[in-house]
Short mmCIF file of N, CA and C in Angstrom, two decimals:
data_model
loop_
_atom_site.label_atom_id
_atom_site.label_comp_id
_atom_site.label_asym_id
_atom_site.label_seq_id
_atom_site.Cartn_x
_atom_site.Cartn_y
_atom_site.Cartn_z
N UNK A 1 25.20 17.56 72.15
CA UNK A 1 24.06 18.04 71.41
C UNK A 1 24.28 17.86 69.92
N UNK A 2 23.21 17.67 69.22
CA UNK A 2 23.30 17.52 67.76
C UNK A 2 22.71 18.75 67.09
N UNK A 3 23.11 18.95 65.86
CA UNK A 3 22.70 20.11 65.11
C UNK A 3 21.55 19.72 64.17
N UNK A 4 20.49 20.48 64.15
CA UNK A 4 19.36 20.22 63.27
C UNK A 4 19.42 21.10 62.04
N UNK A 5 18.99 20.53 60.96
CA UNK A 5 18.92 21.29 59.73
C UNK A 5 17.52 21.87 59.61
N UNK A 6 17.40 23.15 59.79
CA UNK A 6 16.11 23.81 59.75
C UNK A 6 15.93 24.44 58.37
N UNK A 7 14.81 24.10 57.73
CA UNK A 7 14.50 24.64 56.41
C UNK A 7 13.19 25.41 56.49
N UNK A 8 13.09 26.41 55.65
CA UNK A 8 11.85 27.18 55.63
C UNK A 8 10.76 26.37 54.94
N UNK A 9 9.52 26.70 55.22
CA UNK A 9 8.39 26.01 54.63
C UNK A 9 8.38 26.19 53.11
N UNK A 10 8.80 27.35 52.65
CA UNK A 10 8.88 27.61 51.21
C UNK A 10 9.84 26.63 50.54
N UNK A 11 11.02 26.42 51.13
CA UNK A 11 11.99 25.48 50.57
C UNK A 11 11.46 24.06 50.57
N UNK A 12 10.79 23.67 51.63
CA UNK A 12 10.24 22.32 51.72
C UNK A 12 9.16 22.10 50.67
N UNK A 13 8.28 23.09 50.47
CA UNK A 13 7.23 22.96 49.46
C UNK A 13 7.80 22.91 48.05
N UNK A 14 8.79 23.75 47.77
CA UNK A 14 9.43 23.72 46.44
C UNK A 14 10.08 22.36 46.19
N UNK A 15 10.75 21.83 47.19
CA UNK A 15 11.38 20.52 47.05
C UNK A 15 10.33 19.43 46.83
N UNK A 16 9.24 19.50 47.56
CA UNK A 16 8.16 18.51 47.42
C UNK A 16 7.53 18.58 46.03
N UNK A 17 7.23 19.79 45.55
CA UNK A 17 6.65 19.95 44.22
C UNK A 17 7.60 19.46 43.13
N UNK A 18 8.87 19.81 43.26
CA UNK A 18 9.85 19.42 42.25
C UNK A 18 10.05 17.90 42.25
N UNK A 19 10.15 17.30 43.41
CA UNK A 19 10.40 15.86 43.47
C UNK A 19 9.20 15.04 43.02
N UNK A 20 7.99 15.57 43.17
CA UNK A 20 6.81 14.83 42.74
C UNK A 20 6.39 15.17 41.30
N UNK A 21 7.13 16.07 40.64
CA UNK A 21 6.85 16.41 39.25
C UNK A 21 5.67 17.35 39.06
N UNK A 22 5.32 18.10 40.07
CA UNK A 22 4.17 18.99 39.99
C UNK A 22 4.55 20.46 39.81
N UNK A 23 5.82 20.76 39.85
CA UNK A 23 6.23 22.16 39.76
C UNK A 23 5.92 22.75 38.38
N UNK A 24 6.29 22.05 37.33
CA UNK A 24 6.07 22.55 35.97
C UNK A 24 4.58 22.72 35.64
N UNK A 25 3.73 21.71 35.90
CA UNK A 25 2.31 21.93 35.62
C UNK A 25 1.70 23.08 36.42
N UNK A 26 2.16 23.27 37.64
CA UNK A 26 1.66 24.38 38.45
C UNK A 26 2.07 25.72 37.85
N UNK A 27 3.31 25.84 37.42
CA UNK A 27 3.78 27.08 36.80
C UNK A 27 3.07 27.33 35.47
N UNK A 28 2.82 26.27 34.70
CA UNK A 28 2.09 26.43 33.44
C UNK A 28 0.68 26.92 33.70
N UNK A 29 0.03 26.39 34.71
CA UNK A 29 -1.33 26.82 35.05
C UNK A 29 -1.36 28.28 35.46
N UNK A 30 -0.37 28.68 36.26
CA UNK A 30 -0.29 30.08 36.69
C UNK A 30 -0.07 31.01 35.50
N UNK A 31 0.75 30.57 34.54
CA UNK A 31 1.02 31.39 33.37
C UNK A 31 -0.24 31.55 32.52
N UNK A 32 -0.98 30.48 32.32
CA UNK A 32 -2.22 30.56 31.54
C UNK A 32 -3.21 31.50 32.23
N UNK A 33 -3.30 31.42 33.54
CA UNK A 33 -4.21 32.30 34.28
C UNK A 33 -3.74 33.75 34.24
N UNK A 34 -2.45 33.98 34.06
CA UNK A 34 -1.91 35.35 34.02
C UNK A 34 -2.13 36.02 32.67
N UNK A 35 -2.58 35.27 31.67
CA UNK A 35 -2.77 35.83 30.32
C UNK A 35 -3.68 37.05 30.33
N UNK A 36 -4.84 36.95 30.99
CA UNK A 36 -5.80 38.05 31.00
C UNK A 36 -5.21 39.32 31.59
N UNK A 37 -4.42 39.17 32.64
CA UNK A 37 -3.82 40.34 33.29
C UNK A 37 -2.70 40.93 32.43
N UNK A 38 -1.86 40.07 31.87
CA UNK A 38 -0.71 40.54 31.08
C UNK A 38 -1.16 41.13 29.75
N UNK A 39 -2.09 40.46 29.07
CA UNK A 39 -2.53 40.91 27.75
C UNK A 39 -3.52 42.06 27.84
N UNK A 40 -4.27 42.14 28.92
CA UNK A 40 -5.24 43.21 29.09
C UNK A 40 -6.67 42.73 28.92
N UNK A 41 -7.62 43.52 29.37
CA UNK A 41 -9.02 43.11 29.35
C UNK A 41 -9.61 43.05 27.94
N UNK A 42 -9.17 43.94 27.06
CA UNK A 42 -9.69 43.94 25.69
C UNK A 42 -9.26 42.67 24.97
N UNK A 43 -8.00 42.30 25.11
CA UNK A 43 -7.49 41.08 24.49
C UNK A 43 -8.16 39.86 25.11
N UNK A 44 -8.36 39.88 26.43
CA UNK A 44 -9.00 38.76 27.11
C UNK A 44 -10.41 38.52 26.59
N UNK A 45 -11.08 39.59 26.20
CA UNK A 45 -12.44 39.47 25.68
C UNK A 45 -12.46 38.68 24.36
N UNK A 46 -11.40 38.79 23.56
CA UNK A 46 -11.32 38.12 22.26
C UNK A 46 -10.52 36.81 22.31
N UNK A 47 -10.13 36.38 23.50
CA UNK A 47 -9.38 35.14 23.65
C UNK A 47 -10.35 33.98 23.79
N UNK A 48 -10.22 32.99 22.91
CA UNK A 48 -11.13 31.85 22.93
C UNK A 48 -10.55 30.69 23.73
N UNK A 49 -9.32 30.31 23.49
CA UNK A 49 -8.71 29.20 24.24
C UNK A 49 -7.22 29.41 24.34
N UNK A 50 -6.62 28.80 25.38
CA UNK A 50 -5.19 28.90 25.62
C UNK A 50 -4.70 27.56 26.16
N UNK A 51 -3.53 27.14 25.68
CA UNK A 51 -2.90 25.94 26.23
C UNK A 51 -1.41 25.98 25.94
N UNK A 52 -0.66 25.18 26.69
CA UNK A 52 0.79 25.12 26.54
C UNK A 52 1.18 23.72 26.07
N UNK A 53 2.03 23.69 25.04
CA UNK A 53 2.56 22.43 24.53
C UNK A 53 4.00 22.66 24.11
N UNK A 54 4.91 21.86 24.64
CA UNK A 54 6.35 21.96 24.31
C UNK A 54 6.90 23.36 24.51
N UNK A 55 6.65 23.94 25.65
CA UNK A 55 7.12 25.28 26.03
C UNK A 55 6.64 26.37 25.09
N UNK A 56 5.51 26.15 24.44
CA UNK A 56 4.90 27.16 23.58
C UNK A 56 3.47 27.38 24.03
N UNK A 57 3.11 28.63 24.26
CA UNK A 57 1.75 28.98 24.61
C UNK A 57 0.97 29.23 23.32
N UNK A 58 -0.10 28.49 23.12
CA UNK A 58 -0.97 28.66 21.97
C UNK A 58 -2.21 29.41 22.43
N UNK A 59 -2.53 30.51 21.74
CA UNK A 59 -3.66 31.35 22.12
C UNK A 59 -4.52 31.58 20.88
N UNK A 60 -5.82 31.28 21.00
CA UNK A 60 -6.75 31.51 19.90
C UNK A 60 -7.42 32.86 20.11
N UNK A 61 -7.24 33.76 19.14
CA UNK A 61 -7.82 35.10 19.18
C UNK A 61 -8.87 35.18 18.08
N UNK A 62 -10.07 35.64 18.42
CA UNK A 62 -11.17 35.66 17.47
C UNK A 62 -11.20 36.90 16.57
N UNK A 63 -10.46 37.93 16.91
CA UNK A 63 -10.42 39.15 16.12
C UNK A 63 -9.17 39.14 15.24
N UNK A 64 -9.32 39.14 13.91
CA UNK A 64 -8.15 39.05 13.02
C UNK A 64 -7.15 40.21 13.16
N UNK A 65 -7.62 41.42 13.33
CA UNK A 65 -6.72 42.57 13.46
C UNK A 65 -5.92 42.47 14.76
N UNK A 66 -6.59 42.11 15.83
CA UNK A 66 -5.92 41.94 17.12
C UNK A 66 -4.93 40.77 17.06
N UNK A 67 -5.30 39.72 16.36
CA UNK A 67 -4.42 38.56 16.20
C UNK A 67 -3.11 38.98 15.54
N UNK A 68 -3.19 39.81 14.52
CA UNK A 68 -2.00 40.29 13.82
C UNK A 68 -1.13 41.16 14.73
N UNK A 69 -1.76 42.05 15.47
CA UNK A 69 -1.00 42.92 16.39
C UNK A 69 -0.28 42.10 17.46
N UNK A 70 -0.96 41.12 18.02
CA UNK A 70 -0.35 40.29 19.06
C UNK A 70 0.77 39.42 18.50
N UNK A 71 0.63 38.97 17.27
CA UNK A 71 1.68 38.16 16.66
C UNK A 71 2.98 38.94 16.54
N UNK A 72 2.88 40.24 16.34
CA UNK A 72 4.08 41.07 16.24
C UNK A 72 4.68 41.37 17.61
N UNK A 73 3.92 41.16 18.68
CA UNK A 73 4.39 41.42 20.04
C UNK A 73 4.79 40.14 20.78
N UNK A 74 5.05 39.06 20.05
CA UNK A 74 5.31 37.76 20.67
C UNK A 74 6.45 37.80 21.69
N UNK A 75 7.54 38.44 21.33
CA UNK A 75 8.70 38.50 22.23
C UNK A 75 8.37 39.19 23.55
N UNK A 76 7.65 40.30 23.47
CA UNK A 76 7.26 41.02 24.68
C UNK A 76 6.30 40.20 25.53
N UNK A 77 5.38 39.50 24.87
CA UNK A 77 4.43 38.68 25.61
C UNK A 77 5.12 37.54 26.35
N UNK A 78 6.08 36.90 25.71
CA UNK A 78 6.83 35.82 26.36
C UNK A 78 7.54 36.35 27.59
N UNK A 79 8.20 37.49 27.45
CA UNK A 79 8.93 38.07 28.57
C UNK A 79 7.99 38.44 29.72
N UNK A 80 6.89 39.10 29.41
CA UNK A 80 5.94 39.53 30.44
C UNK A 80 5.29 38.34 31.15
N UNK A 81 4.91 37.32 30.38
CA UNK A 81 4.26 36.15 30.98
C UNK A 81 5.22 35.39 31.88
N UNK A 82 6.46 35.19 31.42
CA UNK A 82 7.44 34.51 32.27
C UNK A 82 7.74 35.32 33.53
N UNK A 83 7.82 36.64 33.40
CA UNK A 83 8.05 37.49 34.56
C UNK A 83 6.89 37.41 35.55
N UNK A 84 5.68 37.25 35.04
CA UNK A 84 4.51 37.21 35.93
C UNK A 84 4.51 35.97 36.82
N UNK A 85 5.10 34.86 36.37
CA UNK A 85 5.16 33.66 37.20
C UNK A 85 6.51 33.49 37.87
N UNK A 86 7.49 34.30 37.47
CA UNK A 86 8.80 34.26 38.12
C UNK A 86 9.67 33.10 37.69
N UNK A 87 9.42 32.54 36.52
CA UNK A 87 10.21 31.42 36.03
C UNK A 87 10.12 31.36 34.51
N UNK A 88 11.09 30.70 33.90
CA UNK A 88 11.08 30.53 32.44
C UNK A 88 10.22 29.32 32.10
N UNK A 89 8.94 29.57 31.82
CA UNK A 89 7.98 28.49 31.57
C UNK A 89 7.79 28.28 30.08
N UNK A 90 7.70 29.36 29.32
CA UNK A 90 7.49 29.25 27.86
C UNK A 90 8.62 29.93 27.13
N UNK A 91 8.83 29.47 25.90
CA UNK A 91 9.86 30.06 25.05
C UNK A 91 9.25 30.80 23.88
N UNK A 92 7.96 30.55 23.60
CA UNK A 92 7.33 31.17 22.45
C UNK A 92 5.82 31.27 22.68
N UNK A 93 5.18 32.19 21.95
CA UNK A 93 3.72 32.34 21.95
C UNK A 93 3.27 32.24 20.52
N UNK A 94 2.31 31.38 20.26
CA UNK A 94 1.72 31.25 18.92
C UNK A 94 0.29 31.75 18.97
N UNK A 95 0.01 32.77 18.18
CA UNK A 95 -1.32 33.35 18.12
C UNK A 95 -2.00 32.77 16.87
N UNK A 96 -3.15 32.16 17.06
CA UNK A 96 -3.88 31.63 15.90
C UNK A 96 -5.34 32.00 15.97
#
């Protein structure tokens, strides 16, 4: 008899995503979608656009006072957003 290597479906999907180069874009998309939940509904109301470039999340906030408050919380936001997707996706948040 021969021995078979049995892998879980989760492992197979992770390997497939990683080998086809889709893992990072998927995690980035999840992180952008998690912004509203992590930042809160009030902040989400004043968020105009969000995108990731070079491991930095850029977020446009329309309220100047809120923009200043969020800029001071950058470290906490990075930690919370990365925790929400379970991976180190971004290294910085730029509020503009």
